[in-house]
């Protein structure tokens, strides 16, 4: 027994200062313990322990993360740690500068926070969006709009994309200093970069249109060429014109909903299904061509381009392989010509025009060899609606290019997430898919086409100068929208709204089928906010 106790004492050797530091550091970093971190840092310095970049970054992160609870002490201790890093010639990295910038911004020194970010270049470090945030938000808080715009320039020069918090901050400072042109620009940046805005962003927008400066923006109707506005909207793909504030007078801001057909339940305006603009469409088509020609071993794609120039009267493109092989992974499954035929017939029934079916030549030849398929395929060939892609080619390029070039709908369940689509890498690709892709199913063997939605869930600017802003929410059917329009539009639409509510769904008004808005309880509580601030407290979401 005495021997065993002696052996136990030999195994429990006392920790060295370095090993104890490492053990305590591990616990401290996991718990993000501010008091423990400061104590540990001071102890390490007093014992001349060597601290590396990881140790110091962790301490800095804990300090910057403790600003709300520790306040000035977190700022003081954080800068002590950073000064120690500088004095010991340890080069900072992006994480270091982000943490220290947060500390600088917390004490209101936006200039120093911004200078820190710009200093990263001498360390061959690339800043991230989060690295710029402290300086940007600090300038916004100080209402220094010009410097906030400078931060934005730096962000964009680094090929970084602004996200909702940054755009909302720039919108807020522009609104508060009364820069109407900048507000207009940031409304469109929100439209491009954010589908549905958060509640805090919605309130910034609401404050602007309800404020004194916001009420005065814009020119009267007589100063606008409405025909030109319509042409620009059409060129842009619908949903916006970007020409400036249209109309005059106070704005009416409503919190409302949009019905299933895209009709605004606040003002009666029809929302658009937004497409990509003409220039973007052409760029998109050319990028598809460039990648296809680069990756196709033969020059067959150029041949297809030429063929398509002469056969360009299609309104729908069909991904034949995707449909024919749909749910055919069973014992007797193969290629379902009947499924493909059902899609072709349904598209013809809807538009009285045959769609273009894209299918591999090898697949076509195999199907023609089967007498049961031969008649329908020969009919398609005779009608010029079946294009066979050559052996060794990727038919994805063909159906994608055709649908983009001809501005057609594309029937496929392919979500286009493969690497070839990632190579396109443009922000308008998802928007193009939303507007042009038609999904399909065969419940109980019957075809069901899922057409593109009748309107786009995105910020929209109408030819009458109105704005519609979707707000993030859990329930799609009762999503809140900001409806922002001029009083004369509201008054003109009030009669329409009442007449629609008095009719059964599906009533024909002015040649258009109108549907009642869903969620009648919510609609009865539509909030109309004019430029008078005292009415803001009545907002149902406040």
mmCIF file with all atom_site columns, C-alpha atoms in Angstrom, residues 110-111 114 118 135-136 138-154 169-170 173-182 186:
data_model
loop_
_atom_site.group_PDB
_atom_site.id
_atom_site.type_symbol
_atom_site.label_atom_id
_atom_site.label_alt_id
_atom_site.label_comp_id
_atom_site.label_asym_id
_atom_site.label_entity_id
_atom_site.label_seq_id
_atom_site.pdbx_PDB_ins_code
_atom_site.Cartn_x
_atom_site.Cartn_y
_atom_site.Cartn_z
_atom_site.occupancy
_atom_site.B_iso_or_equiv
_atom_site.pdbx_formal_charge
_atom_site.auth_seq_id
_atom_site.auth_comp_id
_atom_site.auth_asym_id
_atom_site.auth_atom_id
_atom_site.pdbx_PDB_model_num
ATOM 1  C CA . UNK A 1 110 ? -15.010 55.503 -36.321 1.00 0.00 ? 110 UNK A CA 1
ATOM 2  C CA . UNK A 1 111 ? -11.937 56.998 -38.018 1.00 0.00 ? 111 UNK A CA 1
ATOM 3  C CA . UNK A 1 114 ? -11.725 52.539 -40.533 1.00 0.00 ? 114 UNK A CA 1
ATOM 4  C CA . UNK A 1 118 ? -7.298  49.861 -44.382 1.00 0.00 ? 118 UNK A CA 1
ATOM 5  C CA . UNK A 1 135 ? -16.581 51.675 -38.834 1.00 0.00 ? 135 UNK A CA 1
ATOM 6  C CA . UNK A 1 136 ? -19.671 51.794 -41.043 1.00 0.00 ? 136 UNK A CA 1
ATOM 7  C CA . UNK A 1 138 ? -20.241 53.967 -36.101 1.00 0.00 ? 138 UNK A CA 1
ATOM 8  C CA . UNK A 1 139 ? -20.327 56.580 -38.878 1.00 0.00 ? 139 UNK A CA 1
ATOM 9  C CA . UNK A 1 140 ? -24.035 55.950 -39.294 1.00 0.00 ? 140 UNK A CA 1
ATOM 10 C CA . UNK A 1 141 ? -24.602 56.444 -35.569 1.00 0.00 ? 141 UNK A CA 1
ATOM 11 C CA . UNK A 1 142 ? -22.676 59.726 -35.738 1.00 0.00 ? 142 UNK A CA 1
ATOM 12 C CA . UNK A 1 143 ? -24.727 60.754 -38.834 1.00 0.00 ? 143 UNK A CA 1
ATOM 13 C CA . UNK A 1 144 ? -21.500 61.132 -40.811 1.00 0.00 ? 144 UNK A CA 1
ATOM 14 C CA . UNK A 1 145 ? -23.059 60.099 -44.110 1.00 0.00 ? 145 UNK A CA 1
ATOM 15 C CA . UNK A 1 146 ? -20.121 61.054 -46.318 1.00 0.00 ? 146 UNK A CA 1
ATOM 16 C CA . UNK A 1 147 ? -17.704 58.817 -44.416 1.00 0.00 ? 147 UNK A CA 1
ATOM 17 C CA . UNK A 1 148 ? -20.285 56.019 -44.395 1.00 0.00 ? 148 UNK A CA 1
ATOM 18 C CA . UNK A 1 149 ? -20.330 56.276 -48.197 1.00 0.00 ? 149 UNK A CA 1
ATOM 19 C CA . UNK A 1 150 ? -16.518 56.110 -48.185 1.00 0.00 ? 150 UNK A CA 1
ATOM 20 C CA . UNK A 1 151 ? -16.666 52.856 -46.241 1.00 0.00 ? 151 UNK A CA 1
ATOM 21 C CA . UNK A 1 152 ? -19.126 51.522 -48.796 1.00 0.00 ? 152 UNK A CA 1
ATOM 22 C CA . UNK A 1 153 ? -16.699 52.422 -51.612 1.00 0.00 ? 153 UNK A CA 1
ATOM 23 C CA . UNK A 1 154 ? -13.930 50.512 -49.867 1.00 0.00 ? 154 UNK A CA 1
ATOM 24 C CA . UNK A 1 169 ? -27.591 51.339 -42.261 1.00 0.00 ? 169 UNK A CA 1
ATOM 25 C CA . UNK A 1 170 ? -26.682 53.368 -45.352 1.00 0.00 ? 170 UNK A CA 1
ATOM 26 C CA . UNK A 1 173 ? -28.123 57.627 -42.501 1.00 0.00 ? 173 UNK A CA 1
ATOM 27 C CA . UNK A 1 174 ? -29.156 58.895 -45.948 1.00 0.00 ? 174 UNK A CA 1
ATOM 28 C CA . UNK A 1 175 ? -32.718 59.334 -44.729 1.00 0.00 ? 175 UNK A CA 1
ATOM 29 C CA . UNK A 1 176 ? -31.674 61.077 -41.526 1.00 0.00 ? 176 UNK A CA 1
ATOM 30 C CA . UNK A 1 177 ? -29.466 63.608 -43.336 1.00 0.00 ? 177 UNK A CA 1
ATOM 31 C CA . UNK A 1 178 ? -32.157 64.129 -45.971 1.00 0.00 ? 178 UNK A CA 1
ATOM 32 C CA . UNK A 1 179 ? -30.247 62.799 -48.992 1.00 0.00 ? 179 UNK A CA 1
ATOM 33 C CA . UNK A 1 180 ? -33.207 61.735 -51.128 1.00 0.00 ? 180 UNK A CA 1
ATOM 34 C CA . UNK A 1 181 ? -31.095 60.594 -54.087 1.00 0.00 ? 181 UNK A CA 1
ATOM 35 C CA . UNK A 1 182 ? -29.098 58.240 -51.884 1.00 0.00 ? 182 UNK A CA 1
ATOM 36 C CA . UNK A 1 186 ? -30.341 52.240 -51.469 1.00 0.00 ? 186 UNK A CA 1
#
